[in-house]
mmCIF file with all atom_site columns, C-alpha atoms in Angstrom:
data_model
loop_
_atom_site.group_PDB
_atom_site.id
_atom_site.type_symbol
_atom_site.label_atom_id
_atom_site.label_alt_id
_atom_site.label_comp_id
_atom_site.label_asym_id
_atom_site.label_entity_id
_atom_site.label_seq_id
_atom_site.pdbx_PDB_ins_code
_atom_site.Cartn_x
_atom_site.Cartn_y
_atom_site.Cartn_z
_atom_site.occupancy
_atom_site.B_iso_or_equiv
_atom_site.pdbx_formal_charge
_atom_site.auth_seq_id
_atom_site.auth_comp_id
_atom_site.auth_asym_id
_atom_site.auth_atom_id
_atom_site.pdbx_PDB_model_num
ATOM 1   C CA . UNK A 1 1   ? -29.873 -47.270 -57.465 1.00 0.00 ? 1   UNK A CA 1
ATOM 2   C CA . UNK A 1 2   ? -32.101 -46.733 -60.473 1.00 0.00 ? 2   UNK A CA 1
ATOM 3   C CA . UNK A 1 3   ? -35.119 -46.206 -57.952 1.00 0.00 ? 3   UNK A CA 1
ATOM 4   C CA . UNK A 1 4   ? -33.296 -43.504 -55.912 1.00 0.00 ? 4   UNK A CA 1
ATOM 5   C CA . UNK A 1 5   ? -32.027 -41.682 -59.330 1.00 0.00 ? 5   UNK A CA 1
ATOM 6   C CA . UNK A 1 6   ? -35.678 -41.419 -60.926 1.00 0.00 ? 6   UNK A CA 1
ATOM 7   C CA . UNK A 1 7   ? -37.103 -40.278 -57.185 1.00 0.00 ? 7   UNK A CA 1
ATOM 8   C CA . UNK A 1 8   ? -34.468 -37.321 -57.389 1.00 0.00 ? 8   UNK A CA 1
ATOM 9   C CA . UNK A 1 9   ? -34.854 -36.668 -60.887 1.00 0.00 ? 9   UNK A CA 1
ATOM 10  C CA . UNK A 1 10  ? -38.761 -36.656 -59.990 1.00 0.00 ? 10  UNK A CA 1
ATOM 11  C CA . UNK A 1 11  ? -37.964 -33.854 -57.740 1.00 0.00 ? 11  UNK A CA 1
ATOM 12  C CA . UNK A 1 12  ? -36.274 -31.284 -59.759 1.00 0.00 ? 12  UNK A CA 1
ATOM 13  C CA . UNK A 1 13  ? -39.148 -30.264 -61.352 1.00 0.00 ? 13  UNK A CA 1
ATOM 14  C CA . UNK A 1 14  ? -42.604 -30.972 -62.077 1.00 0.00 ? 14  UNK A CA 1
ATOM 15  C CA . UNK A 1 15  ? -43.233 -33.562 -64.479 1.00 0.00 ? 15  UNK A CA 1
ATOM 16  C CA . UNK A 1 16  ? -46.010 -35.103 -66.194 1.00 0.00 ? 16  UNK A CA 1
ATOM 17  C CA . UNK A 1 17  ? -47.322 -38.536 -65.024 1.00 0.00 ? 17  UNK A CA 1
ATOM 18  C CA . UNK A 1 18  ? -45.985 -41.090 -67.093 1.00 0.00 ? 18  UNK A CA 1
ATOM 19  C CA . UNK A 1 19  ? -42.665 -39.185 -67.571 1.00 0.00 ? 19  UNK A CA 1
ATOM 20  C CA . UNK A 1 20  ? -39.497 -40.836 -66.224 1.00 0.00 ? 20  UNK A CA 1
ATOM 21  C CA . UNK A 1 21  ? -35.566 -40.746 -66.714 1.00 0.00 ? 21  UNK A CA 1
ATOM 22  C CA . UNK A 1 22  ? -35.079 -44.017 -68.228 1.00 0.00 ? 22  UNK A CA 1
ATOM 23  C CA . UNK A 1 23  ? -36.794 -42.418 -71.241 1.00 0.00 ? 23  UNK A CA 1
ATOM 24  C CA . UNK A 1 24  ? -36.009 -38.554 -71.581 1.00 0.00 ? 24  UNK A CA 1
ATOM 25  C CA . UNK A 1 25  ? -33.318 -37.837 -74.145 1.00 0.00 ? 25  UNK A CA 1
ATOM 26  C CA . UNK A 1 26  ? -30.044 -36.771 -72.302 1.00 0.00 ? 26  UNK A CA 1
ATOM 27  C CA . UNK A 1 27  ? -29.403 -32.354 -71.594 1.00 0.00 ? 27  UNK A CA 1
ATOM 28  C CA . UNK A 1 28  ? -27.019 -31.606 -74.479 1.00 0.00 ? 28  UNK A CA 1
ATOM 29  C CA . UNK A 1 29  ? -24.381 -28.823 -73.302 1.00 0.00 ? 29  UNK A CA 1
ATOM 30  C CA . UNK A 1 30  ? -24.360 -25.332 -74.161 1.00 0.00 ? 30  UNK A CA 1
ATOM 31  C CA . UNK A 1 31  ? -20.782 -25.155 -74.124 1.00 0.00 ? 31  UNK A CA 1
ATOM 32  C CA . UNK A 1 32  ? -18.192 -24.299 -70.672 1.00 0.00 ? 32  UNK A CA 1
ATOM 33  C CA . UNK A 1 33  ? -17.466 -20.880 -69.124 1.00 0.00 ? 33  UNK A CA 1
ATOM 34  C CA . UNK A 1 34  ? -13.513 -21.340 -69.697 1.00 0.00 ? 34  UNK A CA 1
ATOM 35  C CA . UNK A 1 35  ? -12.746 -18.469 -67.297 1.00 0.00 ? 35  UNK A CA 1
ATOM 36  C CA . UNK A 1 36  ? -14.752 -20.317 -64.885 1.00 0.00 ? 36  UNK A CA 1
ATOM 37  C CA . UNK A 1 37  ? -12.370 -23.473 -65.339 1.00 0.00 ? 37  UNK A CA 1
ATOM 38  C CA . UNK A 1 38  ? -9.427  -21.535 -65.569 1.00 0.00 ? 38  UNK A CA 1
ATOM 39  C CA . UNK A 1 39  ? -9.885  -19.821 -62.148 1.00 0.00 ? 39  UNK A CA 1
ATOM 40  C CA . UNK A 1 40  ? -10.799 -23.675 -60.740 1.00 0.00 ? 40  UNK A CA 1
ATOM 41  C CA . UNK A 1 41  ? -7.362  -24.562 -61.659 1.00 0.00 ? 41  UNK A CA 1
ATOM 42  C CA . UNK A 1 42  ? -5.029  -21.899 -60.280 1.00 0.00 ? 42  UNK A CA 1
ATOM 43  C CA . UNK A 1 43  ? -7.502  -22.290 -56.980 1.00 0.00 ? 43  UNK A CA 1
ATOM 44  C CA . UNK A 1 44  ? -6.135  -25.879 -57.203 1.00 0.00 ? 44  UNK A CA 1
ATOM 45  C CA . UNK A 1 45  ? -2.944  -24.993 -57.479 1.00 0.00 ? 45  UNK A CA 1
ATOM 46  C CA . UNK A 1 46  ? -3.500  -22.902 -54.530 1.00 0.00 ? 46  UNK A CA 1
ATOM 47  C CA . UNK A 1 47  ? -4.980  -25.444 -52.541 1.00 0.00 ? 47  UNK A CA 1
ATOM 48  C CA . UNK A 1 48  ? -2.443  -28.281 -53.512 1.00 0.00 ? 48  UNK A CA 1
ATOM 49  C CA . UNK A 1 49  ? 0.623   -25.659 -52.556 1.00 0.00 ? 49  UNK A CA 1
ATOM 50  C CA . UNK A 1 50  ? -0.715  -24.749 -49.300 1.00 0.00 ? 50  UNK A CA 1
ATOM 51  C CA . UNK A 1 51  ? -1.043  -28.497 -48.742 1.00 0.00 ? 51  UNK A CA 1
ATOM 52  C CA . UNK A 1 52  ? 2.905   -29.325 -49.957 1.00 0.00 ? 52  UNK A CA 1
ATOM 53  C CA . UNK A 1 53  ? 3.709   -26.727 -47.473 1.00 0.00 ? 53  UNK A CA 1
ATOM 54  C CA . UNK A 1 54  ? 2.128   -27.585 -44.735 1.00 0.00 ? 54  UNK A CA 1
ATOM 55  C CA . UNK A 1 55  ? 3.808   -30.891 -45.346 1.00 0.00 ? 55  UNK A CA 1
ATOM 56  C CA . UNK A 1 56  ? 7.469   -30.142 -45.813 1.00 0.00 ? 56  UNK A CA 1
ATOM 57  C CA . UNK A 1 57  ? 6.919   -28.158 -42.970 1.00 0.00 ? 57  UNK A CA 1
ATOM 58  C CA . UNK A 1 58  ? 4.986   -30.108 -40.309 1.00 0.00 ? 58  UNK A CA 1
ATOM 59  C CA . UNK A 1 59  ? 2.803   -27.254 -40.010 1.00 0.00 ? 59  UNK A CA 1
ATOM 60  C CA . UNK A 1 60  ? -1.204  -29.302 -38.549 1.00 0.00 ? 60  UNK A CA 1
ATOM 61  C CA . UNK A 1 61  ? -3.619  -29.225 -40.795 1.00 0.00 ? 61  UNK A CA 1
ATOM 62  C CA . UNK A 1 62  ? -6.049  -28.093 -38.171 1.00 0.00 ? 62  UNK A CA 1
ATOM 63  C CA . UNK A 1 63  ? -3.232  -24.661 -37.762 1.00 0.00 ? 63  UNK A CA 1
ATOM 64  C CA . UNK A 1 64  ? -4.948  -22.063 -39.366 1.00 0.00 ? 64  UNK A CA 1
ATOM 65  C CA . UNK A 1 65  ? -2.775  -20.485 -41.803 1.00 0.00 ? 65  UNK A CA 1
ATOM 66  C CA . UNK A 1 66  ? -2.732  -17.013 -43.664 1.00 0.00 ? 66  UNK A CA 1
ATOM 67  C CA . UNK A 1 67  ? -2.368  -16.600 -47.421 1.00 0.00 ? 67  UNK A CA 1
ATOM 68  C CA . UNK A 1 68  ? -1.518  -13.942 -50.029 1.00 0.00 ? 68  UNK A CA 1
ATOM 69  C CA . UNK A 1 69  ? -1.250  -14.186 -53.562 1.00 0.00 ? 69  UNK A CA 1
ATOM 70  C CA . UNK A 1 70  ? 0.407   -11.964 -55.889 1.00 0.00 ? 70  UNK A CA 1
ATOM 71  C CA . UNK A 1 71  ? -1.668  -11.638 -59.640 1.00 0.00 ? 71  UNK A CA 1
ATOM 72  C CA . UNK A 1 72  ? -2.679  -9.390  -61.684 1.00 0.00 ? 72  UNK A CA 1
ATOM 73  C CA . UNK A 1 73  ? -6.375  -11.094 -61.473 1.00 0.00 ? 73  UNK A CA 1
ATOM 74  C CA . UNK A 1 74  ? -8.036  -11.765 -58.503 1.00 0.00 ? 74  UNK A CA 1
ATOM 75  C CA . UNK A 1 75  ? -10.351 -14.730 -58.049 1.00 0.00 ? 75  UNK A CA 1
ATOM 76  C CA . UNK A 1 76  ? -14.041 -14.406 -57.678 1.00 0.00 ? 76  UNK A CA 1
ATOM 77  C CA . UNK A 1 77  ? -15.169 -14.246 -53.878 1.00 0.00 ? 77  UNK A CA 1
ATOM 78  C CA . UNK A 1 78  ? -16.758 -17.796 -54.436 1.00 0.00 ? 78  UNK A CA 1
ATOM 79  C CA . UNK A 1 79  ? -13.574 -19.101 -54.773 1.00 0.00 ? 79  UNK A CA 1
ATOM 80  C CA . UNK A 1 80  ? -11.622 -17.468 -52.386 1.00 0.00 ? 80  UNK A CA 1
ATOM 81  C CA . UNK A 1 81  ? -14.167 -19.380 -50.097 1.00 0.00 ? 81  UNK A CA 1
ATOM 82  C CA . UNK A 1 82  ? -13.490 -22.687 -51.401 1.00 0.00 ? 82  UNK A CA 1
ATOM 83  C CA . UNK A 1 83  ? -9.721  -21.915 -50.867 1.00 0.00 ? 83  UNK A CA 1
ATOM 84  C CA . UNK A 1 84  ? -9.996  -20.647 -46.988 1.00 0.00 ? 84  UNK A CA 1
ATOM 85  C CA . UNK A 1 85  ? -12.322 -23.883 -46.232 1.00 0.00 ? 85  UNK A CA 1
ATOM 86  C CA . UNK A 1 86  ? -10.100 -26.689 -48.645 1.00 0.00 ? 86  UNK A CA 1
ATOM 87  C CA . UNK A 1 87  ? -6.275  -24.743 -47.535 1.00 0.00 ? 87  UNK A CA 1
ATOM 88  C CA . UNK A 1 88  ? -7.569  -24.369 -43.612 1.00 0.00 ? 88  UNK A CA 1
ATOM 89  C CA . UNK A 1 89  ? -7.006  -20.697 -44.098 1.00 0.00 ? 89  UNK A CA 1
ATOM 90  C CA . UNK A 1 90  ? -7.929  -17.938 -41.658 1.00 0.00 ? 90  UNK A CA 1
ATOM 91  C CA . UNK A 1 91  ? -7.340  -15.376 -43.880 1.00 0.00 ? 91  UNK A CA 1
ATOM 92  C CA . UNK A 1 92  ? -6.528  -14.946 -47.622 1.00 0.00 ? 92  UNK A CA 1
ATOM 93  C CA . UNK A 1 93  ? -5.788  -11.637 -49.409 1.00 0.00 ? 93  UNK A CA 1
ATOM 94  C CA . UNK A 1 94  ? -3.468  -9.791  -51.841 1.00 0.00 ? 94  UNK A CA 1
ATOM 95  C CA . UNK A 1 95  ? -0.172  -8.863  -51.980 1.00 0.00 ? 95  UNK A CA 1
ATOM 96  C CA . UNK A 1 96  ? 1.769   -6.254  -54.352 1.00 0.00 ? 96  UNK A CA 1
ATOM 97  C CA . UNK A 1 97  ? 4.981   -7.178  -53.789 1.00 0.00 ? 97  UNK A CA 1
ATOM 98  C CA . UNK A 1 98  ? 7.088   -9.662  -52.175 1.00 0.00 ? 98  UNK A CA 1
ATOM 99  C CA . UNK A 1 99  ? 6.281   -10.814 -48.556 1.00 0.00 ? 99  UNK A CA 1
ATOM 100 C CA . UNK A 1 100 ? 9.694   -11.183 -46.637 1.00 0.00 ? 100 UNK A CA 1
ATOM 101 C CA . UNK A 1 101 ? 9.400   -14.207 -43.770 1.00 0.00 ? 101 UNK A CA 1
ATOM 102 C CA . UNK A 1 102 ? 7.805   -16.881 -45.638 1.00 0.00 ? 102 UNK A CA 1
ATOM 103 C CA . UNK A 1 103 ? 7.259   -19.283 -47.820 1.00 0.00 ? 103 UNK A CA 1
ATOM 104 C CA . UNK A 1 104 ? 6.100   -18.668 -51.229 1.00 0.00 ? 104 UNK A CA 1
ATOM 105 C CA . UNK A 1 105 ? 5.364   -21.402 -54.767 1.00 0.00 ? 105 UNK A CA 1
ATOM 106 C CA . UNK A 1 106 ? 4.447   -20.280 -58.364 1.00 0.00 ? 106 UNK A CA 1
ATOM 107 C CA . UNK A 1 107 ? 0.757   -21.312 -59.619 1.00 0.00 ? 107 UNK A CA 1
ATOM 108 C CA . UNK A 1 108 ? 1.129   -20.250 -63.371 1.00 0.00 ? 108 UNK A CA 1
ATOM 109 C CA . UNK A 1 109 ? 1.621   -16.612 -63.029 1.00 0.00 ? 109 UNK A CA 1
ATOM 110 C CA . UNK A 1 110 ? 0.385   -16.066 -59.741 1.00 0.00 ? 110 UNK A CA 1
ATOM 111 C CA . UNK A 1 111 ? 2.803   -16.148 -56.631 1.00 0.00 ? 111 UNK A CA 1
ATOM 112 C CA . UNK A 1 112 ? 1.667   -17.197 -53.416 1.00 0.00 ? 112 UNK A CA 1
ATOM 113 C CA . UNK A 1 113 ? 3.057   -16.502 -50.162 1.00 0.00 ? 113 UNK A CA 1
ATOM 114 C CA . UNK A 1 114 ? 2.388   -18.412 -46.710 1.00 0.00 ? 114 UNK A CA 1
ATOM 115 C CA . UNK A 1 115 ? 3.467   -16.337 -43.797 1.00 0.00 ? 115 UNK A CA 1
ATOM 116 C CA . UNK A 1 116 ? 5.489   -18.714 -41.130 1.00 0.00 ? 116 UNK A CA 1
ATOM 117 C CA . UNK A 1 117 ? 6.874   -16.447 -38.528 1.00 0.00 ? 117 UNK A CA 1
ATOM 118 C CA . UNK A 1 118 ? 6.414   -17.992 -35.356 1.00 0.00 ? 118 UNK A CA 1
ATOM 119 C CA . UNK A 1 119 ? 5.439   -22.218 -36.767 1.00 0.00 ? 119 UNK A CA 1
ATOM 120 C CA . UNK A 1 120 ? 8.685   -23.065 -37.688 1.00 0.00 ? 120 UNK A CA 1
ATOM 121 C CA . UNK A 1 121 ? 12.033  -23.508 -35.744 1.00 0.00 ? 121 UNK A CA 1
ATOM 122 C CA . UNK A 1 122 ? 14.576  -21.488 -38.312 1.00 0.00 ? 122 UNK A CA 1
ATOM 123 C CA . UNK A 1 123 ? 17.423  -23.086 -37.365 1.00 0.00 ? 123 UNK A CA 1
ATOM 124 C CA . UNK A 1 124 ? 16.210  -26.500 -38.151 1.00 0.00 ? 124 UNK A CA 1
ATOM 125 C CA . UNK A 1 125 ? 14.879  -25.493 -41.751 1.00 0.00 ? 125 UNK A CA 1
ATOM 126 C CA . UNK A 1 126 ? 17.845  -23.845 -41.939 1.00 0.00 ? 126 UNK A CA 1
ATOM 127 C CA . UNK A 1 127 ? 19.940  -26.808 -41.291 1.00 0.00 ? 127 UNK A CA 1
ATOM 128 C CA . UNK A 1 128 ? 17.529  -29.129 -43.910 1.00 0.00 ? 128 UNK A CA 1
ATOM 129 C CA . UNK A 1 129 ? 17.990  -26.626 -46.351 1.00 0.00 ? 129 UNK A CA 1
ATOM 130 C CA . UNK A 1 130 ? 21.981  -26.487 -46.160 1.00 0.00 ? 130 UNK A CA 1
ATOM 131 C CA . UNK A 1 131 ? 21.732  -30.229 -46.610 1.00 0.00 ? 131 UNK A CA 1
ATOM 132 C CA . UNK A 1 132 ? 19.869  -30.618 -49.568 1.00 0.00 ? 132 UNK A CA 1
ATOM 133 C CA . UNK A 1 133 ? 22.021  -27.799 -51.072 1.00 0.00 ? 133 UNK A CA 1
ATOM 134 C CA . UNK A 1 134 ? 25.171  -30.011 -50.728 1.00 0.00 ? 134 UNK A CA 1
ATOM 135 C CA . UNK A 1 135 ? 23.268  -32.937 -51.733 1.00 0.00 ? 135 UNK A CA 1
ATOM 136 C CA . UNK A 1 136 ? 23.036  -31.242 -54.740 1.00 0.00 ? 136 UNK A CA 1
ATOM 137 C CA . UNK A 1 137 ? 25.907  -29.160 -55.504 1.00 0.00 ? 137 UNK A CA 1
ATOM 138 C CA . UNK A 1 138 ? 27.416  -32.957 -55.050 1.00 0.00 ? 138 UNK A CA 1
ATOM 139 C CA . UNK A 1 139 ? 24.737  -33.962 -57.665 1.00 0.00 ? 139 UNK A CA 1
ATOM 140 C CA . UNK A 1 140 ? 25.919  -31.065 -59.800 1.00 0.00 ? 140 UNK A CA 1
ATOM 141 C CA . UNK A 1 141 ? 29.318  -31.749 -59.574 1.00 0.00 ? 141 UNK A CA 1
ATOM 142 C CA . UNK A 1 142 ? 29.187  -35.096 -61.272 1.00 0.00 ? 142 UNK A CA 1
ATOM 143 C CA . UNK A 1 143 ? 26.928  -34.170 -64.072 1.00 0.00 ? 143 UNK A CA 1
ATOM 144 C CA . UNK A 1 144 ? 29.560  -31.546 -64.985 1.00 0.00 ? 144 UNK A CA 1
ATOM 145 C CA . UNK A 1 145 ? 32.240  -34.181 -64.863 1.00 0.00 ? 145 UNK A CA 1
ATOM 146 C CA . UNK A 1 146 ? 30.198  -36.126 -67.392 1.00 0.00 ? 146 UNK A CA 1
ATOM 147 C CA . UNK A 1 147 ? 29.665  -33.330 -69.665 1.00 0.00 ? 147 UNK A CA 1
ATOM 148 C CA . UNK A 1 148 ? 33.575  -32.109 -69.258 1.00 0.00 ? 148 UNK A CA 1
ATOM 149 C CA . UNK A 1 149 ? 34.619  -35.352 -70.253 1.00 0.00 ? 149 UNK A CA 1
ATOM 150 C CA . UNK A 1 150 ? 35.124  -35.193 -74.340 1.00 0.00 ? 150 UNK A CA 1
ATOM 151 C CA . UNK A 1 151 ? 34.979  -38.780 -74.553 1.00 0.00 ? 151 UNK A CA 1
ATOM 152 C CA . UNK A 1 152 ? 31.392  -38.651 -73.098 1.00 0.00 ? 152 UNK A CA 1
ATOM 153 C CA . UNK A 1 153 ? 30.160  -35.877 -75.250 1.00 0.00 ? 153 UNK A CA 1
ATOM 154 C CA . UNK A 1 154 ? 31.802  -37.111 -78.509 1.00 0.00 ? 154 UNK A CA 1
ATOM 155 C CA . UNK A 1 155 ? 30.681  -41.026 -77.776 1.00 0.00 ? 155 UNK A CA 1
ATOM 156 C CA . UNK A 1 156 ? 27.509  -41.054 -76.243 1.00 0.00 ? 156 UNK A CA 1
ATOM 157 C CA . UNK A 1 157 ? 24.212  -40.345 -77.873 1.00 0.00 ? 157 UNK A CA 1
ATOM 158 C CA . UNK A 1 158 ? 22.808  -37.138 -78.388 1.00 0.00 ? 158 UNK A CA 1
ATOM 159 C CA . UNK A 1 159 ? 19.579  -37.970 -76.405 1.00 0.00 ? 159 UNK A CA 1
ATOM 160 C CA . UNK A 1 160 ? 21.692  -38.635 -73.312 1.00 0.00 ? 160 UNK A CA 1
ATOM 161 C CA . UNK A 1 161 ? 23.958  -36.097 -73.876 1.00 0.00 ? 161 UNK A CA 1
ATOM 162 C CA . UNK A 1 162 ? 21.150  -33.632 -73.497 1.00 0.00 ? 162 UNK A CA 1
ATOM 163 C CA . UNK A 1 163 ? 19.529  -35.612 -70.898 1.00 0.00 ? 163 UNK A CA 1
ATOM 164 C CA . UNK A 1 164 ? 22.900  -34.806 -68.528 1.00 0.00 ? 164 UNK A CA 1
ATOM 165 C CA . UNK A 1 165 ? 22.324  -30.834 -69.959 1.00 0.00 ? 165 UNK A CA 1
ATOM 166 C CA . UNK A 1 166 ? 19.068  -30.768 -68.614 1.00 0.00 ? 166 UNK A CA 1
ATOM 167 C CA . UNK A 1 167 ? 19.868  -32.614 -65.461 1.00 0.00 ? 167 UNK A CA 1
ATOM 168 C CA . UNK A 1 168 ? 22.327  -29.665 -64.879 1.00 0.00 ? 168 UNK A CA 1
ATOM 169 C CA . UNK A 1 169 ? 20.259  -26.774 -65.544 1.00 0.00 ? 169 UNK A CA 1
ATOM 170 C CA . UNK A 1 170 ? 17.650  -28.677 -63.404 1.00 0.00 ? 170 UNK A CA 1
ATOM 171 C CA . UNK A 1 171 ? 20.635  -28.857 -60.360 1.00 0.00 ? 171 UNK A CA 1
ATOM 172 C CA . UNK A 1 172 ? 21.445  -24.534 -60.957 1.00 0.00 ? 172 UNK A CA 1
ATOM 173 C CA . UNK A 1 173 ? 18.101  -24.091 -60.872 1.00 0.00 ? 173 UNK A CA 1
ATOM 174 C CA . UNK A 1 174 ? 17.623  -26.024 -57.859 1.00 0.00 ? 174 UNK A CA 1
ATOM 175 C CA . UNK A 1 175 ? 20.746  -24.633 -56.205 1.00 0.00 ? 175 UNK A CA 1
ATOM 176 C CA . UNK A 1 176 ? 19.237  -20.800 -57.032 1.00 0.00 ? 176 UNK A CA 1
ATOM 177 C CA . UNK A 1 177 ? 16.137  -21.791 -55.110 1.00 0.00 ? 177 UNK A CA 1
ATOM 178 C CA . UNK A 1 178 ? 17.560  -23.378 -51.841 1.00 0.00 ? 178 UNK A CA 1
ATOM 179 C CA . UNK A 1 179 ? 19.915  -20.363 -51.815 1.00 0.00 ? 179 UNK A CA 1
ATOM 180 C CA . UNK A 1 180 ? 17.008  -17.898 -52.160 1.00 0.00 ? 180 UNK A CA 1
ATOM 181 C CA . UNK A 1 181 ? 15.239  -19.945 -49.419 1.00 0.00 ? 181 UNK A CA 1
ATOM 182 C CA . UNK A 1 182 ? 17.945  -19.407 -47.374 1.00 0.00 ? 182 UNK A CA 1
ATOM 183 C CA . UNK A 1 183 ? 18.930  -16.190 -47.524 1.00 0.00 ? 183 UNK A CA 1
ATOM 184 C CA . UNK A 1 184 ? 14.987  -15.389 -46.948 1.00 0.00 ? 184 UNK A CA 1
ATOM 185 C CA . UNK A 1 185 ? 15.019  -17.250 -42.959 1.00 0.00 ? 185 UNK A CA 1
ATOM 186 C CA . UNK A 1 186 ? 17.775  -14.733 -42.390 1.00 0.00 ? 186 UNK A CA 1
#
């Protein structure tokens, strides 16, 4: 590959004869354009969430989706491009407030939403979404056994004492969200 790297490099720009890769000092950087990198990430984010839903949902890739983000700074037009080609998009935009009918994820600050009306069968996400909320309220319910029983608390160490805290305000959490999710496919 050495051949094919000094015939590109070659290319670039004019050099002088005699001049080759395998003996020019290596570019030294003049530093990153943070913003830059920070707006790669959320458009990520974006592009990873979009994905996750199409997945939980069984929504084709090929489908062509819409997409609207709430933020309080929109993404350079560059990148909204990479997101409409990477998410399969047909359309991405702002939103100022909450969009009722579908399905929304956090990326840092920024919330976006993923119209469904229409590619999903309510009733069935409905009925997913009622089990996993048992599951775990069930889940729930025996972490708060553990953590009602003194002998537990008093005897067991402190590290897995607050591992069973955290594993409950993980389950409310998780209970808040299916519930939200639920009363939003009314």
């Amino acid at each position: 590959m050495p051949f094919i790297t000094e015939e590109l490099w070659q290319h670039l720009r004019n050099r002088a004869d005699g001049e080759s890769i395998m003996v020019s000092r290596m570019p030294e950087s003049n530093g990153f354009d943070e913003k830059l990198l920070d707006n790669f990430e959320r458009v990520k984010g974006i592009i990873a969430g979009i994905r996750n839903i199409r997945q939980e949902k069984n929504i084709s890739p090929k489908h062509q989706l819409k997409a609207l983000v709430k933020t309080s700074s929109k993404l350079d037009k560059g990148l909204e491009d990479v997101v409409v080609k990477l998410a399969g998009l047909e359309e991405f935009g702002y939103a100022d407030g909450k969009v009722e009918g579908a399905s929304s994820f956090m990326v840092g600050v920024d919330e976006v939403y993923i119209p469904l009306e229409g590619l999903i069968d309510v009733e069935e996400e409905r009925k997913k979404i009622l089990a996993e909320l048992e599951y775990t309220r069930g889940f729930l319910n025996s972490v708060m056994k553990k953590l009602n029983n003194e002998r537990f608390v008093n005897n067991a160490p402190a590290d897995v004492v607050a591992m069973e805290q955290k594993k409950k305000s993980d389950a409310e959490a998780k209970i808040k969200a299916l519930e939200e999710r639920l009363n939003e496919l009314k």
